[in-house]
Coordinates of C-alpha atoms in Angstrom, one line a residue:
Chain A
X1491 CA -49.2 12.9 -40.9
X1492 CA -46.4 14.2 -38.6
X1493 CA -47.0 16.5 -35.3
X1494 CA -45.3 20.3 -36.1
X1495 CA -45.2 23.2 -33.5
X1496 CA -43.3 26.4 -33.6
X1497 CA -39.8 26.8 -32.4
X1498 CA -37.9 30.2 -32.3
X1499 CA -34.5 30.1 -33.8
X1500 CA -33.0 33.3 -33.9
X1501 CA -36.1 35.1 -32.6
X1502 CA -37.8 34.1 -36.0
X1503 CA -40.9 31.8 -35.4
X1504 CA -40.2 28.3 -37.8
X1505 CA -43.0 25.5 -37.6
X1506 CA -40.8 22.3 -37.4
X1507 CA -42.3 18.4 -37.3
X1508 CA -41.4 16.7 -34.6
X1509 CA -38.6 14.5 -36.1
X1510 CA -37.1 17.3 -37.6
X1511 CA -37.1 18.9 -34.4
X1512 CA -35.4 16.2 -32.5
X1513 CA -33.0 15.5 -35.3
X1514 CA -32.0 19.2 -35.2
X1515 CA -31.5 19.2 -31.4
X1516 CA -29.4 16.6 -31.0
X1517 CA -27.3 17.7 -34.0
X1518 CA -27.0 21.2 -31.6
X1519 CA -26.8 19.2 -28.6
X1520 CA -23.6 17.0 -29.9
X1521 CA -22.0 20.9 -31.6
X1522 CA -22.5 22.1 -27.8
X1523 CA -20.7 18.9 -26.6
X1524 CA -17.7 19.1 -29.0
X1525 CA -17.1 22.2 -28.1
X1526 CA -18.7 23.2 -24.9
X1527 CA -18.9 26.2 -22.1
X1528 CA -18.7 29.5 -22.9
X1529 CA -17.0 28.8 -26.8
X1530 CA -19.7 25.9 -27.7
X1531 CA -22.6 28.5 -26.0
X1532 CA -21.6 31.1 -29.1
X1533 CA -20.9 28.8 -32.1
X1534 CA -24.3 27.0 -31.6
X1535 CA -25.7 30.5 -31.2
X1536 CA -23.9 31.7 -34.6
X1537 CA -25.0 28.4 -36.3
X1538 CA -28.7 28.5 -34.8
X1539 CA -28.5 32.3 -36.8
X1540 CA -27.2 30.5 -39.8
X1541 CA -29.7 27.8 -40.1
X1542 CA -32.3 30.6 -39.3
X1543 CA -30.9 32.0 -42.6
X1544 CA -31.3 29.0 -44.4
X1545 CA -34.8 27.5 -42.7
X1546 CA -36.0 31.5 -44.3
X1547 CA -35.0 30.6 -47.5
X1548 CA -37.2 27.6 -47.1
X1549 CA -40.2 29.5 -46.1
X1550 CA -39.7 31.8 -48.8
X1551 CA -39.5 29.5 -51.6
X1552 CA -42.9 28.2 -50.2
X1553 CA -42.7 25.4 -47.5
X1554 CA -45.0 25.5 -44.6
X1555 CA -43.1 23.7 -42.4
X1556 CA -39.6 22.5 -41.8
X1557 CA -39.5 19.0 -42.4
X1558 CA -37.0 16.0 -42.0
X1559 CA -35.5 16.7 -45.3
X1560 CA -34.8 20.4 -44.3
X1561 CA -33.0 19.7 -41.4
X1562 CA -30.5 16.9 -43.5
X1563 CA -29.9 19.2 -45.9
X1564 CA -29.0 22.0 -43.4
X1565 CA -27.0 19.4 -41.7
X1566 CA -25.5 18.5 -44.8
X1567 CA -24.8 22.3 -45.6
X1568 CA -23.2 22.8 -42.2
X1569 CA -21.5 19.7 -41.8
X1570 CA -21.1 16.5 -39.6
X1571 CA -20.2 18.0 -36.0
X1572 CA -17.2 16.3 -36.5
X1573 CA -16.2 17.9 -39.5
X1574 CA -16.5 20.7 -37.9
X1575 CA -14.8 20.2 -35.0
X1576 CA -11.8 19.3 -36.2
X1577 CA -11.7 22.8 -38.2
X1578 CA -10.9 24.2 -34.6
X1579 CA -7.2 23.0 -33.8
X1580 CA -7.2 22.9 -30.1
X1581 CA -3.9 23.7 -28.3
X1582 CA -3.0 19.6 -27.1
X1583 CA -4.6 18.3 -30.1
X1584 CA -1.8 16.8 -32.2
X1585 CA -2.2 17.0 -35.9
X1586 CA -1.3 13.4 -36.3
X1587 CA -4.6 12.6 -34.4
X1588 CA -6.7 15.2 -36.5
X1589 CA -5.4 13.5 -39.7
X1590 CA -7.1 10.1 -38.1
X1591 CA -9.9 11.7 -37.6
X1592 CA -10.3 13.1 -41.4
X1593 CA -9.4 9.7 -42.6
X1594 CA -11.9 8.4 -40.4
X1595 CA -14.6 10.1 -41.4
X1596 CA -14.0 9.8 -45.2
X1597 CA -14.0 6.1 -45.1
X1598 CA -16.9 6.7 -43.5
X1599 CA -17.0 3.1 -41.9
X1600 CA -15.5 3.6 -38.3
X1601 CA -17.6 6.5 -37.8
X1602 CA -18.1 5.4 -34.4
X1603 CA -14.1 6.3 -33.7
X1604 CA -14.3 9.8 -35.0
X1605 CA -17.4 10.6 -32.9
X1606 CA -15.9 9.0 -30.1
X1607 CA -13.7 11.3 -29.0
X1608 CA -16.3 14.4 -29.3
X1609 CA -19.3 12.5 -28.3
X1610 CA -19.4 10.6 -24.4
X1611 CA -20.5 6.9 -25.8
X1612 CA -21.3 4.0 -23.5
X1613 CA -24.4 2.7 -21.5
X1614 CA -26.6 4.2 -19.6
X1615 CA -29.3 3.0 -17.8
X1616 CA -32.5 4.1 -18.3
X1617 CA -36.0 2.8 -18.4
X1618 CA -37.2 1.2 -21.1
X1619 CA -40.4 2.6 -22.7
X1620 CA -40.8 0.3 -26.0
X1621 CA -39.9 -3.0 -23.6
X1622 CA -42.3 -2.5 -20.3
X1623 CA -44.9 -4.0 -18.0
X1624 CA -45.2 -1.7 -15.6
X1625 CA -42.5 1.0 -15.7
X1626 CA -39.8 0.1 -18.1
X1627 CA -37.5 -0.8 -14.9
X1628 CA -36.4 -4.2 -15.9
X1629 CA -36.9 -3.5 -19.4
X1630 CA -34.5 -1.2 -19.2
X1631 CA -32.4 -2.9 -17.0
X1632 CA -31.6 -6.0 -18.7
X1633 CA -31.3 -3.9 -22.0
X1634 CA -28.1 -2.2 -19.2
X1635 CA -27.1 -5.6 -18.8
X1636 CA -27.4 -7.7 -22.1
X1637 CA -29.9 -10.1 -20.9
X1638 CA -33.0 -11.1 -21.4
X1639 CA -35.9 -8.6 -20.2
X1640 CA -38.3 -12.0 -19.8
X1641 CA -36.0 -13.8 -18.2
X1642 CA -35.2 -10.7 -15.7
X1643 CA -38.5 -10.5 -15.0
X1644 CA -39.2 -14.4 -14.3
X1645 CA -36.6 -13.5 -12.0
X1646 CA -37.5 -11.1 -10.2
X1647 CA -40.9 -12.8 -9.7
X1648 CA -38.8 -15.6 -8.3
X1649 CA -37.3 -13.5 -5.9
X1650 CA -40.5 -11.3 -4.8
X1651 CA -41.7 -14.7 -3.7
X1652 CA -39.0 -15.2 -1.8
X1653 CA -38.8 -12.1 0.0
X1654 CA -42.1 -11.6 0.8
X1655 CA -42.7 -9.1 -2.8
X1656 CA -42.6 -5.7 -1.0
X1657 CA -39.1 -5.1 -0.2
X1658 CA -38.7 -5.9 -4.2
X1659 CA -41.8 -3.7 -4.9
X1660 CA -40.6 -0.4 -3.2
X1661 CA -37.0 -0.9 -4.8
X1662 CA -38.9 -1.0 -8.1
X1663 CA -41.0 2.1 -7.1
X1664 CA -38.0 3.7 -6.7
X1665 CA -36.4 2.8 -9.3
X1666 CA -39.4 4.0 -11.5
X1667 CA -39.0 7.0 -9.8
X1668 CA -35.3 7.5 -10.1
X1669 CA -34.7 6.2 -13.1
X1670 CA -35.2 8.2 -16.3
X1671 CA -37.3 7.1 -19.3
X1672 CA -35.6 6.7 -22.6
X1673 CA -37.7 8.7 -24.4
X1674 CA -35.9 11.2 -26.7
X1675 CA -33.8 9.4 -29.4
X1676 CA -30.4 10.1 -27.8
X1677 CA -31.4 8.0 -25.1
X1678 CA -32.5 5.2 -26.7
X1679 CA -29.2 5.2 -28.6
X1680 CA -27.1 6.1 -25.3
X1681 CA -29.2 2.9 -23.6
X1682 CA -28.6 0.9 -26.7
X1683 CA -24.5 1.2 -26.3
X1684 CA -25.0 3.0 -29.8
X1685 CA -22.8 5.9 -30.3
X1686 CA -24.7 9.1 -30.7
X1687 CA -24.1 10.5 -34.1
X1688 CA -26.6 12.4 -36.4
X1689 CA -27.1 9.6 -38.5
X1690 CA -27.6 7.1 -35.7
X1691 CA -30.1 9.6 -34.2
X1692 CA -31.8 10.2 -38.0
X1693 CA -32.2 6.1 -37.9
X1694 CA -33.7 5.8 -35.0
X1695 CA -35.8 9.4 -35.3
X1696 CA -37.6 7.8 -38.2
X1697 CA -37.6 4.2 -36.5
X1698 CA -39.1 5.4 -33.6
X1699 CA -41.9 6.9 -35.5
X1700 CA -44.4 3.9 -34.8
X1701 CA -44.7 1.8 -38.0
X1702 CA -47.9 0.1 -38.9
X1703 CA -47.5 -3.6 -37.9
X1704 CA -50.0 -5.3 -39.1
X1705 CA -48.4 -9.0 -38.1
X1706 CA -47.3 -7.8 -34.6
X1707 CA -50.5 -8.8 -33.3
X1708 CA -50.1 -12.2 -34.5
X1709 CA -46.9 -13.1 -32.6
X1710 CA -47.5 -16.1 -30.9
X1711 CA -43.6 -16.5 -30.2
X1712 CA -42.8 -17.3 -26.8
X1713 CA -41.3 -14.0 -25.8
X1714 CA -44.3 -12.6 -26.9
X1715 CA -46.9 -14.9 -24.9
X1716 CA -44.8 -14.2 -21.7
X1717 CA -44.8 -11.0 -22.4
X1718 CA -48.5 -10.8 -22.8
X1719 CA -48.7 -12.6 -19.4
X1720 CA -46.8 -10.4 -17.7
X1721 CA -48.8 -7.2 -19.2
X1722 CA -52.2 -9.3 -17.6
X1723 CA -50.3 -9.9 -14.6
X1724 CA -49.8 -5.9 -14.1
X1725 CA -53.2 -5.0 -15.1
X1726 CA -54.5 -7.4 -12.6
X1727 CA -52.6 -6.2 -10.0
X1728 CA -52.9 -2.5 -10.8
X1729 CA -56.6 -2.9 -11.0
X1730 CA -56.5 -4.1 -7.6
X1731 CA -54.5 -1.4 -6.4
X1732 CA -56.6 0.7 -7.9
X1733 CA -59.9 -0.8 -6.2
X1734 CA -57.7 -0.8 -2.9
X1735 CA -56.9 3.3 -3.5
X1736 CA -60.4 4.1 -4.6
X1737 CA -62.0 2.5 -1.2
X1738 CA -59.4 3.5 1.0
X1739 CA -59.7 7.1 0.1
X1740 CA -63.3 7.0 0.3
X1741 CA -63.4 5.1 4.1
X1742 CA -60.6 7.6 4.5
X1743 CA -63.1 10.6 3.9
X1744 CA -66.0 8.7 5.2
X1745 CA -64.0 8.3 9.1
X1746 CA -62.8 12.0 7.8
X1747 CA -66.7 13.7 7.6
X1748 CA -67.5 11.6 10.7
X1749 CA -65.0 13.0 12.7
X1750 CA -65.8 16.8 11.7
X1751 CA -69.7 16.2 12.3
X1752 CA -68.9 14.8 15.9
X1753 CA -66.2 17.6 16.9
X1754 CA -68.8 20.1 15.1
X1755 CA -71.9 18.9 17.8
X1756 CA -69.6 18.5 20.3
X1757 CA -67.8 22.6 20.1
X1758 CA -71.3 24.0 18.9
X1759 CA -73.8 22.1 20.6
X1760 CA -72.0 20.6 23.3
X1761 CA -73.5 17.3 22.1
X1762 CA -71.6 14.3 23.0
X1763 CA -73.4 12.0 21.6
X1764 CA -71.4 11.3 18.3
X1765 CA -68.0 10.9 20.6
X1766 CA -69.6 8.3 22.7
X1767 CA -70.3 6.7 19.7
X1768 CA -66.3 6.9 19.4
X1769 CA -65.5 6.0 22.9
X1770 CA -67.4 5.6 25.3
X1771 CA -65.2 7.1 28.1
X1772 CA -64.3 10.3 25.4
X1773 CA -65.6 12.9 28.1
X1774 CA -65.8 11.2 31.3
X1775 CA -61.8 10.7 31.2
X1776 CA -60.3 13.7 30.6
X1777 CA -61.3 17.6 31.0
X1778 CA -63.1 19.9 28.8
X1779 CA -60.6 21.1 26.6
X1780 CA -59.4 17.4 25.5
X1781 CA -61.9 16.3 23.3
X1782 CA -61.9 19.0 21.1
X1783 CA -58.2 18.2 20.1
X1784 CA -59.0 14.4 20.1
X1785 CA -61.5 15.1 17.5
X1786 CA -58.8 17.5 15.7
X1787 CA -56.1 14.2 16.1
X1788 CA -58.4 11.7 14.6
X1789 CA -59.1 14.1 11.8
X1790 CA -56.1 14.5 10.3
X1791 CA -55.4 11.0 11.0
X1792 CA -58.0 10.2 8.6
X1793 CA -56.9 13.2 6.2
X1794 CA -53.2 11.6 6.1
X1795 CA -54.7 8.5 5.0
X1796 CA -56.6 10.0 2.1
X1797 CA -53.8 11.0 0.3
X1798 CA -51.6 8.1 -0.6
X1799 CA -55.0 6.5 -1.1
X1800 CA -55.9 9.0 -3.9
X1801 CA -52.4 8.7 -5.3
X1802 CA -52.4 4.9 -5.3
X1803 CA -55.9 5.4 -7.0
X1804 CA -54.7 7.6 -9.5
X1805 CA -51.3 5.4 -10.3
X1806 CA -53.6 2.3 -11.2
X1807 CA -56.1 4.2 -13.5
X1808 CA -53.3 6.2 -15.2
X1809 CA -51.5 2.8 -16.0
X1810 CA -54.8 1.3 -16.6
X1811 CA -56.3 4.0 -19.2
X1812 CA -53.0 5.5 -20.2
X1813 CA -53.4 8.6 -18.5
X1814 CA -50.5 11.4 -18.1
X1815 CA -48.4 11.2 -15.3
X1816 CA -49.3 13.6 -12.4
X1817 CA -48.1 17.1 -12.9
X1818 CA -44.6 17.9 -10.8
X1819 CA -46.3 20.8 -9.1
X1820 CA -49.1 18.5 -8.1
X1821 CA -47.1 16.0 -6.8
X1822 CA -45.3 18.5 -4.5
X1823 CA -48.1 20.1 -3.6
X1824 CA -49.5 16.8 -2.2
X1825 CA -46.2 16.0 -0.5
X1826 CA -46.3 18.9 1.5
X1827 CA -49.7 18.5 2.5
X1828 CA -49.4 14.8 3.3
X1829 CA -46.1 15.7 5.7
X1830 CA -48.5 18.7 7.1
X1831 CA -51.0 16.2 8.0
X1832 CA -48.9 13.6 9.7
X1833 CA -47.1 16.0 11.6
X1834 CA -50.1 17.5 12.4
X1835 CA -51.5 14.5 13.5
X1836 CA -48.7 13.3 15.8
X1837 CA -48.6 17.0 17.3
X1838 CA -52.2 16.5 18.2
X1839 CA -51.9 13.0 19.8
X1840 CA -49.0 14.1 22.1
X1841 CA -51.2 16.8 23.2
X1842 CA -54.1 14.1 24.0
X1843 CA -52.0 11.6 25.4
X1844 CA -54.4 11.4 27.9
X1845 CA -57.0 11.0 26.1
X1846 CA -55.6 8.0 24.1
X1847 CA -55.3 5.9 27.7
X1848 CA -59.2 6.1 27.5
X1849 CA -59.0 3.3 24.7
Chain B
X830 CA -3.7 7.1 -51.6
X831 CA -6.6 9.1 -52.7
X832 CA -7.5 9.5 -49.3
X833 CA -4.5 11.2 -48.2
X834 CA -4.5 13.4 -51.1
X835 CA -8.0 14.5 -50.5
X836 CA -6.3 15.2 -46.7
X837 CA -3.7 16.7 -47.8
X838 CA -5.8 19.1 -49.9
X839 CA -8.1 20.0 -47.0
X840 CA -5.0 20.6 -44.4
X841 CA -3.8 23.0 -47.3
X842 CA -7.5 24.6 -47.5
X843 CA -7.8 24.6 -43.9
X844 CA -4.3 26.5 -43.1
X845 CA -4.7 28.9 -46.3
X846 CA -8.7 29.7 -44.3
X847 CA -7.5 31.8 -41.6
X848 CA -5.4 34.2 -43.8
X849 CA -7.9 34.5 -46.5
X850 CA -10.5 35.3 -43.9
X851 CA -8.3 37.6 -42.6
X852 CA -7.6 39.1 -45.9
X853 CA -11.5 39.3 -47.1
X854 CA -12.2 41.2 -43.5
X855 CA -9.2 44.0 -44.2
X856 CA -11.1 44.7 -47.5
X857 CA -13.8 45.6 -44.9
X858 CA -16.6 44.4 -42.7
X859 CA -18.7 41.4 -43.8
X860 CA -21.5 39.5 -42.3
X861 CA -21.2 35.8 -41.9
X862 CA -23.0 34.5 -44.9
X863 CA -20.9 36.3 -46.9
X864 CA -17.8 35.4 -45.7
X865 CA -18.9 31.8 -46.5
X866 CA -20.7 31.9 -49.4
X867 CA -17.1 34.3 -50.4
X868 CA -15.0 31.2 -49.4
X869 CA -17.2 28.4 -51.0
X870 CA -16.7 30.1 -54.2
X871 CA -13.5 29.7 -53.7
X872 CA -13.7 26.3 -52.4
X873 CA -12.0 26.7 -49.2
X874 CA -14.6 25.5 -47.7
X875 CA -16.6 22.5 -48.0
X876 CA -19.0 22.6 -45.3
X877 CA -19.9 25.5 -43.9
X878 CA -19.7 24.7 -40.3
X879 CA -16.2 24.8 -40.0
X880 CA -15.9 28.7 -40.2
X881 CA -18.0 29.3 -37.1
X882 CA -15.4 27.8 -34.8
X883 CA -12.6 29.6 -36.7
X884 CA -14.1 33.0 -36.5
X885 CA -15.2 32.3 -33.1
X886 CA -11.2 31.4 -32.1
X887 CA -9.8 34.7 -34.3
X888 CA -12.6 37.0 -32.0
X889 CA -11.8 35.3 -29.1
X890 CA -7.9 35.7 -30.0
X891 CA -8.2 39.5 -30.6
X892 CA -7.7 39.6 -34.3
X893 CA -11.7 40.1 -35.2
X894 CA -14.4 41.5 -33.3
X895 CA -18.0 41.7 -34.2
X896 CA -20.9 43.9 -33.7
X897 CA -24.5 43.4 -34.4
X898 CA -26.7 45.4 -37.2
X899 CA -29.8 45.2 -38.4
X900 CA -30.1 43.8 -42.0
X901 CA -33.4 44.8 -44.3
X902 CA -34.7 40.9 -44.4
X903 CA -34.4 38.6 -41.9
X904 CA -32.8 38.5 -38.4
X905 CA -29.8 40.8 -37.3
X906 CA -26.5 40.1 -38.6
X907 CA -22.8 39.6 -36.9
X908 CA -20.8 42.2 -38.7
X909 CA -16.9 41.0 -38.4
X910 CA -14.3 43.6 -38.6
X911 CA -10.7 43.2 -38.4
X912 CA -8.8 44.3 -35.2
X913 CA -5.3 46.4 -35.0
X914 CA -3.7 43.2 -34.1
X915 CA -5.6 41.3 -37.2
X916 CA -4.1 43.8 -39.0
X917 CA -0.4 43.5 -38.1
X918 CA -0.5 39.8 -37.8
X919 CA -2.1 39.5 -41.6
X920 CA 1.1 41.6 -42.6
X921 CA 3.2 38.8 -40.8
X922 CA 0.9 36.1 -42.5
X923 CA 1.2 38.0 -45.9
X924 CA 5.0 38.1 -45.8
X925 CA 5.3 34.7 -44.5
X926 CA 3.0 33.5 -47.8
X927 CA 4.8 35.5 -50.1
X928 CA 8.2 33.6 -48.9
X929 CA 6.2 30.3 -49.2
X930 CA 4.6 31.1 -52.8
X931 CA 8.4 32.2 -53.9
X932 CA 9.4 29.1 -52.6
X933 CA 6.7 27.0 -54.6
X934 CA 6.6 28.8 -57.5
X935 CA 10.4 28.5 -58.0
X936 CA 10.3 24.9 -57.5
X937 CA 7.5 24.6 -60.0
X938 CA 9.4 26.8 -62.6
X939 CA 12.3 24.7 -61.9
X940 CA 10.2 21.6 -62.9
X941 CA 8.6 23.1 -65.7
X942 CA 11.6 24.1 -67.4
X943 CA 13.3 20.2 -66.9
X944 CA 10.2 18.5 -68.5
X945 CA 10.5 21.2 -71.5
X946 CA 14.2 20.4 -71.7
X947 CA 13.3 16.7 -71.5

């Protein structure tokens, strides 16, 4: 059973499984790259028509969908991008070099060598989604680096303990941020030091496609016990965080609804009472208009807090219960409220100075 | 060896594309699926992709230009056509292979008539 949604190739609608699909954008991708700007824009357009043409013929002679085997066979039909590439004799390109590149290719062993000059290889670093604990940061790292991922981590532990853990923590939150995940099959190649070529990606397309391991569950090797620890180790932590978010927010809104009620009574009813409760010396120090905008201070004082609270809330349960990831435009929007709020808030307490003396 | 026969061959394919191309579109205007599945029958072509950067190169030099048309099944279709200055630089491509073919073809004779004497 395999995922398939539409794609429009050439403004005809094709259902395409997933595989196929990212098999078929990273053989465009790498045409785009070999060729690129405004030249590589219009031959993946005129190909894109082409294997519209062919993905038709498909269809007609009664698939459903386009599957793996579609896409290798157009590739087949079209040609390695390499192939066809070097059917386009660019001015400095000496013909000695495109000969090298032919023989290459029909020995078919250095692959690697033929691509290279098309295709950007080298590592990149980017967070590693099949190797994580929390984010994929070290993961991904040490996968950057050659090493270890269990060892990076034991290390990093180390360190955290000796630099009190949250100057290590907020570079690793921003890491996770900053960082991208390697989750399309280029980048798992790219982060792998593998060169990207259409079989490499085809490889790793159908490796990625989680196998049934029945014995993985079994592993008692020690990689896979300190791995386990680790996984604990973030779950107890995140569940923590969680517990800290979830009561934060709601003291947060508690201090929040208190702070309406009293400057409600206090604009409507002229009733003091709550804001004695608050400070005993809330009227008596300062004039009329103050205590009004104390109550408006303290409000939003309370309403910046709820915020990151929330967040921190929803970070723990969506690594706990493998939620999605907050929406961009939800993030943002929450940003901008949160800087409103503070800003809001120190506004407010400059304006009751005064009032603050009364503590 | 057999590798640099088989690139031998394909260097001859690939310089011999441009002219037939070139030749097929002064016959008159042809889509691009015809203009490949014209040149795999006569094996100029193995894969297909290599044409797209060719005809892309010829347009882009002035020899060819395209236009768009609706075809009865399936998507539009880029129409090639050949250009005034396709047209006078297949005559210099034409003379240039006639001078070539002479020059091959009287070799081969040559050689043909010494293994018959032999």
């Amino acid at each position: 059973m395999k995922k398939t949604f539409p794609v429009n190739i050439n403004g005809k609608i094709f259902y395409i499984d997933e595989d196929a699909y990212s098999l078929l954008q990273n053989y465009l991708d790498q045409i785009h790259q070999a060729f690129g700007g405004t030249e590589g824009d219009e031959i993946v357009g005129d190909i894109e028509n082409r294997i519209s043409e062919l993905f038709d013929e498909r269809i007609a002679a009664g698939a459903h969908a386009i599957v793996y085997a579609d896409v290798n066979n157009v590739i087949e039909i079209m040609g390695k991008p390499s192939d066809i590439s070097d059917g386009d004799p660019k001015p400095d390109r000496q013909p000695q070099a495109e000969s090298d590149d032919k023989t290459c290719d029909s020995n078919n062993s250095s692959n690697s060598d033929s691509v290279n000059s098309n295709v950007t290889v080298g590592k990149r670093l980017y967070r590693n989604v099949n190797n994580k604990v929390f984010g994929g940061v070290i993961g991904g790292l040490a996968a950057y680096l050659g090493w270890d991922a269990n060892i990076m981590r034991l290390l990093y532990v180390v360190l955290s303990f000796f630099t009190y853990f949250w100057p290590l923590a907020i570079i690793y939150l921003i890491a996770w941020m900053v960082i991208p995940a390697a989750n399309t099959p280029r980048r798992v190649l790219e982060q792998q030091g593998f060169p990207v070529t259409v079989d490499n990606i085809g490889q790793n397309v159908l490796q990625s496609t989680p196998p049934p391991y029945p014995g993985n569950n079994s592993d008692f090797s020690p990689k896979g016990v300190v791995t386990t620890i680790f996984s604990l180790i973030g779950k107890f932590c995140m569940t923590i965080l969680g517990l800290i978010g979830s009561v934060g927010a709601l003291v947060a809104t508690g201090f929040f609804v208190f702070f309406l009620v009293a400057f409600i009574a206090y604009t409507c009813f002229h009733d003091i009472i709550l804001l004695d409760f608050i400070n005993p010396h809330f009227v008596d120090h300062v004039g009329t208009m103050v205590p009004t905008v104390g109550c408006l201070a303290l409000m939003s004082f309370a309403l910046c807090f709820i915020i990151p609270a929330l967040a921190l809330a929803w970070a723990a349960a969506s690594y706990l219960f493998n939620y999605k990831g907050a929406a961009k435009a939800t993030v943002f929007i929450a940003l901008i409220l949160e800087t409103v709020f503070i800003v809001a808030t120190v506004i407010l307490f400059i304006f009751t100075d005064k009032w603050l003396y009364a503590f | 060896m057999a590798t640099n026969i088989d690139n031998l061959k394909s260097q001859m394919r690939k310089g011999m594309l441009e002219f037939c191309v070139l030749l097929l579109l002064s016959k008159g205007d042809s889509y691009v699926s015809e203009i490949i599945s014209r040149m795999k029958e006569a094996h100029l072509i193995v894969v297909e992709g290599t044409l797209y950067p060719l005809l892309t190169r010829l347009k882009n030099d002035g020899l060819l230009s395209y236009r768009w048309e609706e075809s009865p099944s399936g998507p539009p279709r880029k129409y090639y056509s050949i250009t005034a200055t396709g047209q006078s630089f297949l005559t210099e491509l034409h003379r240039s292979w006639t001078e070539i073919s002479q020059t091959v073809n009287h070799l081969l004779n040559e050689n043909n008539q010494t293994t018959i004497q032999s």
